[in-house]
Coordinates of C-alpha atoms (C1' of nucleotides) in Angstrom, one line a residue:
Chain E
M11 CA -7.1 -22.0 -18.2
K12 CA -9.6 -21.0 -15.6
P13 CA -10.4 -17.2 -15.8
D14 CA -8.8 -15.3 -13.0
A15 CA -10.2 -12.2 -11.1
V16 CA -8.9 -9.9 -13.8
D17 CA -10.6 -11.9 -16.6
K18 CA -13.8 -11.4 -14.8
I19 CA -13.4 -7.7 -14.5
V20 CA -12.5 -7.4 -18.2
H21 CA -15.5 -9.4 -19.1
Q22 CA -17.7 -7.1 -17.1
W23 CA -16.3 -4.1 -18.8
Q24 CA -16.8 -5.6 -22.2
Q25 CA -20.4 -6.3 -21.4
E26 CA -21.0 -2.8 -20.3
I27 CA -18.8 -0.9 -22.8
P28 CA -18.2 -3.1 -25.8
G29 CA -14.8 -2.5 -27.5
L30 CA -13.3 -0.8 -24.4
A31 CA -9.5 -1.0 -24.6
T32 CA -9.0 -3.3 -21.7
D33 CA -5.6 -4.9 -22.5
A34 CA -3.4 -2.5 -20.5
M35 CA -5.9 -2.5 -17.7
A36 CA -5.8 -6.3 -17.6
T37 CA -2.0 -6.5 -17.4
L38 CA -1.7 -3.7 -14.9
G39 CA -4.6 -5.0 -12.9
R40 CA -2.7 -8.3 -12.6
L41 CA 0.3 -6.5 -11.5
K42 CA -1.6 -4.7 -8.8
R43 CA -3.5 -7.8 -7.7
C44 CA -0.2 -9.8 -7.5
S45 CA 1.3 -7.3 -5.2
V46 CA -1.7 -7.1 -3.0
L47 CA -1.9 -10.9 -2.6
Y48 CA 1.9 -11.2 -2.3
Q49 CA 2.5 -8.9 0.7
P50 CA 0.7 -10.9 3.3
L51 CA 2.7 -14.0 2.3
L52 CA 5.8 -12.0 3.2
D53 CA 4.3 -10.8 6.4
A54 CA 3.6 -14.4 7.5
V55 CA 7.3 -15.1 7.7
F56 CA 8.3 -11.7 9.1
S57 CA 5.9 -12.1 12.0
R58 CA 7.7 -15.3 13.0
F59 CA 10.6 -13.0 13.9
E60 CA 8.4 -10.3 15.4
L61 CA 9.1 -8.1 12.5
T62 CA 6.8 -6.1 10.2
S63 CA 7.5 -5.8 6.6
W64 CA 8.8 -2.2 6.9
E65 CA 11.0 -3.2 9.8
F66 CA 12.5 -5.9 7.8
D67 CA 13.0 -3.6 4.9
V68 CA 14.9 -1.0 6.9
L69 CA 17.1 -3.5 8.7
A70 CA 17.8 -5.3 5.4
T71 CA 18.8 -2.1 3.7
L72 CA 21.3 -1.4 6.4
R73 CA 22.5 -4.9 6.5
R74 CA 23.2 -5.2 2.8
A75 CA 25.0 -1.8 2.8
G76 CA 27.9 -3.7 4.5
A77 CA 30.0 -2.8 7.4
P78 CA 29.7 -0.6 9.4
Y79 CA 26.0 -1.1 8.5
S80 CA 25.3 2.6 8.6
L81 CA 23.3 5.0 6.3
T82 CA 21.8 8.4 6.5
P83 CA 18.0 8.8 6.9
T84 CA 17.9 10.3 3.4
A85 CA 19.7 7.3 1.9
L86 CA 17.1 5.1 3.7
F87 CA 14.0 6.9 2.7
S88 CA 15.2 7.2 -0.9
A89 CA 16.0 3.5 -1.1
L90 CA 12.7 2.5 0.4
M91 CA 10.6 5.0 -1.5
V92 CA 8.9 6.6 1.4
T93 CA 8.9 10.2 2.7
S94 CA 11.3 11.6 5.2
G95 CA 8.5 11.9 7.8
T96 CA 7.7 8.2 7.4
M97 CA 11.4 7.4 7.9
T98 CA 11.6 9.5 11.1
H99 CA 8.7 7.4 12.6
R100 CA 10.3 4.2 11.5
L101 CA 13.7 5.0 12.9
K102 CA 12.2 6.1 16.2
S103 CA 10.4 2.9 16.5
L104 CA 13.4 0.8 15.5
E105 CA 15.6 2.6 17.9
S106 CA 13.2 2.0 20.8
R107 CA 13.3 -1.6 19.9
G108 CA 17.1 -1.6 20.1
W109 CA 17.8 -2.6 16.5
I110 CA 19.3 0.6 15.3
I111 CA 21.0 3.7 16.9
R112 CA 21.1 7.2 15.5
E113 CA 24.5 8.8 15.8
S114 CA 25.5 12.4 15.0
N115 CA 27.9 13.1 12.2
A116 CA 30.9 15.2 13.2
Q117 CA 31.6 16.2 9.6
D118 CA 28.1 17.5 8.8
A119 CA 25.9 18.2 11.8
R120 CA 22.8 18.1 9.6
Q121 CA 23.3 14.5 9.0
K122 CA 22.6 11.7 11.4
R123 CA 23.9 8.2 10.8
V124 CA 21.6 5.3 11.3
R125 CA 23.5 2.2 12.3
L126 CA 22.4 -1.4 12.9
T127 CA 23.0 -2.6 16.4
E128 CA 24.3 -6.1 17.1
A129 CA 20.7 -7.0 18.0
G130 CA 19.5 -5.6 14.8
F131 CA 22.1 -7.4 12.8
A132 CA 21.3 -10.7 14.5
R133 CA 17.6 -10.3 13.9
I134 CA 17.9 -9.6 10.2
D135 CA 20.4 -12.4 9.7
K136 CA 18.1 -14.8 11.4
A137 CA 15.1 -13.7 9.4
L138 CA 16.8 -13.4 6.0
P139 CA 17.2 -17.1 5.1
E140 CA 13.5 -17.8 5.8
H141 CA 12.5 -14.8 3.9
I142 CA 14.5 -16.0 0.9
A143 CA 13.1 -19.5 1.2
N144 CA 9.6 -18.1 1.4
M145 CA 10.0 -16.2 -1.9
E146 CA 11.6 -19.1 -3.6
A147 CA 8.7 -21.3 -2.5
M148 CA 6.2 -18.8 -4.0
L149 CA 7.9 -19.3 -7.4
Q150 CA 8.2 -23.0 -7.2
G151 CA 5.0 -23.3 -9.3
L152 CA 6.9 -21.9 -12.3
N153 CA 9.6 -23.8 -14.2
R154 CA 13.0 -22.3 -15.0
Q155 CA 11.9 -20.9 -18.3
Q156 CA 8.7 -19.4 -16.9
R157 CA 10.7 -17.7 -14.1
A158 CA 13.1 -16.3 -16.6
K159 CA 10.3 -14.9 -18.7
L160 CA 8.6 -13.4 -15.7
D161 CA 11.8 -11.7 -14.6
E162 CA 12.5 -10.5 -18.1
A163 CA 9.0 -9.1 -18.4
L164 CA 9.1 -7.3 -15.1
T165 CA 12.6 -6.0 -15.8
G166 CA 11.2 -4.4 -19.0
L167 CA 8.2 -2.9 -17.1
L168 CA 10.4 -1.6 -14.3
A169 CA 12.6 0.1 -16.8
I170 CA 9.6 2.0 -18.1
F171 CA 8.5 3.1 -14.6
E172 CA 12.1 4.0 -13.6
Q173 CA 12.4 6.1 -16.8
I174 CA 9.1 7.9 -16.2
H175 CA 10.2 8.6 -12.7
A176 CA 13.6 9.9 -13.9
D177 CA 11.8 12.2 -16.3
S178 CA 9.3 13.6 -13.8
P179 CA 10.2 12.7 -10.2
G180 CA 7.2 14.7 -8.9
L181 CA 5.0 11.8 -10.0
S182 CA 6.6 9.4 -7.5
R183 CA 5.8 9.4 -3.8
G184 CA 8.5 9.6 -1.2
L185 CA 11.2 10.6 -3.6
S186 CA 9.2 13.8 -4.2
D187 CA 10.3 15.0 -0.7
K188 CA 10.9 18.7 -0.8
T189 CA 14.6 18.5 -0.5
H190 CA 15.2 15.2 -2.2
R191 CA 15.1 15.6 -6.0
L192 CA 17.0 13.0 -7.8
Chain A
M3 CA 21.1 -2.9 -20.3
K4 CA 21.7 -0.5 -17.5
P5 CA 21.3 -2.1 -14.1
D6 CA 18.0 -1.2 -12.4
A7 CA 17.4 -0.6 -8.7
V8 CA 16.9 -4.3 -8.1
D9 CA 20.2 -5.2 -9.8
K10 CA 21.9 -2.9 -7.4
I11 CA 20.2 -4.5 -4.4
V12 CA 21.1 -8.0 -5.6
H13 CA 24.7 -6.9 -6.1
Q14 CA 24.9 -5.6 -2.6
W15 CA 23.6 -8.8 -1.2
Q16 CA 26.1 -10.9 -3.2
Q17 CA 28.9 -8.7 -1.9
E18 CA 27.8 -9.3 1.7
I19 CA 26.6 -12.8 1.5
P20 CA 28.1 -14.5 -1.6
G21 CA 25.9 -17.2 -3.1
L22 CA 22.7 -16.0 -1.5
A23 CA 19.7 -17.2 -3.5
T24 CA 18.6 -13.8 -4.9
D25 CA 16.7 -14.9 -8.0
A26 CA 13.2 -14.9 -6.5
M27 CA 14.0 -11.8 -4.4
A28 CA 15.0 -10.0 -7.6
T29 CA 11.8 -10.9 -9.5
L30 CA 9.5 -10.2 -6.6
G31 CA 11.4 -7.0 -5.8
R32 CA 10.7 -5.9 -9.3
L33 CA 7.1 -6.7 -8.9
K34 CA 6.9 -4.6 -5.7
R35 CA 8.9 -1.7 -7.2
C36 CA 6.7 -1.7 -10.3
S37 CA 3.6 -1.4 -8.3
V38 CA 5.0 1.3 -6.0
L39 CA 6.1 3.4 -9.0
Y40 CA 2.9 2.7 -10.9
Q41 CA 0.4 3.9 -8.4
P42 CA 1.2 7.6 -8.5
L43 CA 0.9 7.5 -12.3
L44 CA -2.7 6.5 -11.9
D45 CA -3.3 9.1 -9.2
A46 CA -2.1 11.8 -11.5
V47 CA -5.1 11.1 -13.8
F48 CA -7.6 10.5 -11.1
S49 CA -6.8 13.8 -9.4
R50 CA -7.8 15.6 -12.6
F51 CA -11.3 14.3 -11.8
E52 CA -11.1 15.1 -8.1
L53 CA -10.9 11.4 -7.4
T54 CA -8.6 9.3 -5.4
S55 CA -7.5 5.9 -6.5
W56 CA -9.8 4.1 -4.0
E57 CA -12.8 6.3 -4.9
F58 CA -12.2 5.4 -8.6
D59 CA -12.0 1.8 -7.7
V60 CA -15.3 1.7 -5.8
L61 CA -17.2 3.7 -8.4
A62 CA -15.7 1.6 -11.2
T63 CA -16.7 -1.6 -9.5
L64 CA -20.3 -0.4 -9.3
R65 CA -20.2 0.9 -12.8
R66 CA -19.0 -2.3 -14.5
A67 CA -21.5 -4.4 -12.5
G68 CA -24.1 -3.0 -14.9
A69 CA -27.6 -1.6 -14.3
P70 CA -28.8 -0.9 -11.7
Y71 CA -25.2 -0.3 -10.6
S72 CA -25.9 -1.7 -7.2
L73 CA -23.9 -4.1 -5.0
T74 CA -23.7 -5.0 -1.4
P75 CA -20.9 -3.7 0.8
T76 CA -19.6 -7.3 1.1
A77 CA -19.4 -7.7 -2.6
L78 CA -17.5 -4.5 -2.8
F79 CA -14.9 -5.2 -0.1
S80 CA -14.4 -8.6 -1.5
A81 CA -13.9 -7.4 -5.0
L82 CA -11.5 -4.6 -3.8
M83 CA -9.6 -6.8 -1.3
V84 CA -10.1 -4.5 1.7
T85 CA -11.7 -5.2 5.1
S86 CA -15.4 -4.5 5.8
G87 CA -14.3 -1.6 8.1
T88 CA -12.4 0.1 5.3
M89 CA -15.4 -0.2 3.1
T90 CA -17.7 1.4 5.6
H91 CA -15.4 4.4 5.7
R92 CA -15.2 4.6 1.9
L93 CA -19.0 4.3 1.5
K94 CA -19.6 7.0 4.1
S95 CA -17.3 9.3 2.3
L96 CA -18.6 8.5 -1.2
E97 CA -22.2 9.0 0.0
S98 CA -21.3 12.4 1.5
R99 CA -19.9 13.3 -1.9
G100 CA -23.2 12.3 -3.5
W101 CA -21.7 9.6 -5.7
I102 CA -23.4 6.6 -4.1
I103 CA -26.4 6.0 -1.9
R104 CA -27.0 3.2 0.5
E105 CA -30.4 1.6 0.4
S106 CA -32.0 -0.9 2.7
N107 CA -32.8 -4.4 1.3
A108 CA -36.4 -5.5 2.0
Q109 CA -35.6 -9.2 1.4
D110 CA -32.7 -9.3 3.9
A111 CA -32.5 -6.5 6.5
R112 CA -28.9 -7.3 7.2
Q113 CA -27.9 -6.2 3.7
K114 CA -27.7 -2.8 2.4
R115 CA -27.4 -2.1 -1.3
V116 CA -24.9 0.4 -2.5
R117 CA -26.0 2.2 -5.7
L118 CA -24.2 4.6 -8.0
T119 CA -26.0 7.9 -8.2
E120 CA -26.3 9.7 -11.6
A121 CA -23.5 12.0 -10.4
G122 CA -21.4 9.0 -9.6
F123 CA -22.1 7.4 -12.9
A124 CA -21.3 10.6 -14.8
R125 CA -18.0 11.0 -12.8
I126 CA -16.7 7.5 -13.5
D127 CA -17.7 7.6 -17.1
K128 CA -15.8 10.8 -17.6
A129 CA -12.7 9.6 -15.9
L130 CA -12.6 6.1 -17.4
P131 CA -11.5 7.0 -20.9
E132 CA -8.5 9.0 -19.6
H133 CA -7.7 6.3 -17.1
I134 CA -7.6 3.7 -19.9
A135 CA -5.5 6.0 -22.1
N136 CA -3.1 6.6 -19.2
M137 CA -2.5 2.8 -18.8
E138 CA -2.2 2.3 -22.5
A139 CA 0.4 5.1 -22.6
M140 CA 2.4 3.4 -19.8
L141 CA 2.8 0.3 -21.9
Q142 CA 3.6 2.1 -25.2
G143 CA 7.3 1.5 -24.5
L144 CA 6.6 -2.3 -25.1
N145 CA 5.9 -3.8 -28.5
R146 CA 3.0 -6.1 -29.1
Q147 CA 5.1 -9.2 -28.3
Q148 CA 6.6 -7.8 -25.2
R149 CA 3.2 -6.8 -23.9
A150 CA 1.9 -10.3 -24.6
K151 CA 4.7 -11.9 -22.7
L152 CA 4.3 -9.5 -19.8
D153 CA 0.6 -10.3 -19.5
E154 CA 1.3 -14.0 -19.9
A155 CA 3.9 -13.9 -17.1
L156 CA 1.7 -11.9 -14.8
T157 CA -1.2 -14.2 -15.5
G158 CA 0.9 -17.2 -14.4
L159 CA 2.1 -15.4 -11.2
L160 CA -1.4 -14.3 -10.3
A161 CA -2.6 -17.9 -10.7
I162 CA 0.0 -18.9 -8.1
F163 CA -1.2 -16.2 -5.7
E164 CA -4.8 -16.9 -6.2
Q165 CA -4.2 -20.5 -5.6
I166 CA -2.4 -19.9 -2.4
H167 CA -5.2 -17.6 -1.3
A168 CA -7.8 -20.2 -2.2
D169 CA -5.9 -22.7 0.0
S170 CA -5.4 -20.5 3.0
P171 CA -7.5 -17.4 2.9
G172 CA -6.2 -16.3 6.3
L173 CA -3.0 -15.2 4.6
S174 CA -4.8 -12.5 2.6
R175 CA -5.9 -9.2 4.0
G176 CA -9.4 -8.0 3.6
L177 CA -10.8 -11.3 2.6
S178 CA -9.8 -12.6 6.0
D179 CA -12.7 -10.6 7.4
K180 CA -14.2 -12.6 10.2
T181 CA -17.4 -13.4 8.5
H182 CA -16.2 -13.5 5.0
R183 CA -14.5 -16.8 4.3
L184 CA -14.4 -17.6 0.6
Chain V
dT9 C1' 31.5 39.2 6.4
dT10 C1' 26.7 38.8 5.9
dA11 C1' 22.8 37.3 3.5
dT12 C1' 20.7 33.9 0.7
dT13 C1' 20.0 29.4 -0.9
dT14 C1' 20.4 24.7 -0.4
dT15 C1' 20.5 20.5 2.2
dA16 C1' 19.1 17.2 6.0
dT17 C1' 16.1 15.9 9.3
dC18 C1' 12.2 16.2 12.2
dT19 C1' 7.2 17.7 13.6
dT20 C1' 2.4 18.1 13.0
dG21 C1' -2.1 17.0 11.5
dA22 C1' -5.1 14.6 8.4
dA23 C1' -6.2 10.5 5.8
dT24 C1' -6.4 5.6 5.2
dT25 C1' -6.3 1.1 6.7
dC26 C1' -6.7 -3.0 9.6
dA27 C1' -7.9 -6.0 13.6
dA28 C1' -11.1 -6.8 16.9
dG29 C1' -15.3 -6.7 18.4
dA30 C1' -20.3 -4.9 18.6
dT31 C1' -24.9 -5.1 16.7
dA32 C1' -28.6 -7.1 14.6
dA33 C1' -31.0 -10.1 11.2
dT34 C1' -31.4 -14.7 9.3
dT35 C1' -30.8 -19.5 9.1
dT36 C1' -30.1 -23.9 11.1
dA37 C1' -30.4 -27.3 14.7
dT38 C1' -32.6 -29.2 18.6
Chain R
dA30 C1' -40.7 -23.0 19.1
dT31 C1' -36.4 -21.9 21.0
dA32 C1' -31.5 -21.8 21.0
dA33 C1' -27.4 -21.6 18.6
dA34 C1' -24.7 -20.6 14.8
dT35 C1' -24.1 -17.8 10.8
dT36 C1' -24.2 -13.8 8.1
dA37 C1' -23.9 -8.7 7.0
dT38 C1' -22.6 -4.5 8.4
dC39 C1' -20.8 -1.0 11.3
dT40 C1' -17.8 1.0 15.3
dT41 C1' -13.7 1.8 17.7
dG42 C1' -8.8 2.4 18.4
dA43 C1' -4.2 1.9 16.9
dA44 C1' -0.8 1.9 13.3
dT45 C1' 1.1 3.7 9.2
dT46 C1' 1.6 7.0 5.8
dC47 C1' 1.9 11.4 3.5
dA48 C1' 2.0 16.6 2.7
dA49 C1' 3.3 20.6 4.4
dG50 C1' 6.1 23.1 7.0
dA51 C1' 9.5 23.9 10.9
dT52 C1' 14.2 23.8 12.3
dA53 C1' 18.9 24.0 11.9
dA54 C1' 23.4 23.4 9.5
dA55 C1' 26.3 24.1 5.5
dA56 C1' 27.4 26.0 1.1
dT57 C1' 27.2 29.8 -2.0
dA58 C1' 26.8 34.6 -3.3
dA59 C1' 27.1 39.4 -2.6

DNA sequence: TTATTTTATCTTGAATTCAAGATAATTTAT
DNA sequence: ATAAATTATCTTGAATTCAAGATAAAATAA
């Protein structure tokens, strides 16, 4: 196989510092590089629906929550792993676009409820099939067994990171919001 | 195994839209989630050396290039997958911190050369062993075979993304810089 | 009841990034 | 030799994000 970008980095390090423990660096470097290269491929589809990636994420989170397609800001920023301040900005923008509305909660006046509008629902349901197709297309280069192994490996890795996060939530962004300690 | 965050998302989608093709979404969702949870774990170590993640990345790229630890801004922003403008900001900041200097190139006056200072070299060489140890520790939860499978799977995925990028560089950020078409 | 603590959201200011375009040097074409 | 195209870097302005803290409501304690 042709050396990839990470192979070249590892080779450089070995030249400079022979014997350096580069195995973990290589694997996690590939993880990082995959996610950097992958994001614009998603954006290419979202932009066809005049959506950004984060707009899609918020709408999709509300959509899959099921009727009445309504969540609190806290539920949203927790699910999306961003801070509360980020979510405030996002909701303001999405509301101005007419895709969500923010309603007061009679039971608990501290809470707002964020609800998908009909326009928001229509938008996400139009974009979703193409988003799904896009992701499926990306993995077309892998056969069934390779895909299974990839998912299995990432499942194991995610379990590690979720465990670390459960043990020390302060190490994770977003969820470390002052008042949101899981 | 206990369901992870992605299992829950997939389950929600299946409830709302039975039969939706969620396999690729699940795998790539795990990829994304891993990289989001992973970054703050790196930052925790970098911060002990008064470094941010991107500062480490620039210094490390220069360090592993070997003596005289000098690269052009274009080589740096290409390697780090950011735009030229981003690199200008980074270099300005790193220069003010005394970790790099920018020199003119007599051969080609368009080029500058970015060179690691002694202070920059010392800083990266002090942080590197702990960064390596940190990454190794993250993967301690996997046995030798699991680590091999993870790396193999990510290598295959990265090959896909590098191929897509090679075919249509416009889909990748940073490298789509006007004058930098690989 | 009143005070304290906790919970939920929002505001502010700084940092980082990108896209687009400006500037200037070099190379290529005519 | 001159013009045009290319290359390399930097500048600007807008978007996004976070950390810290402000605000206000609800729950708990005294």
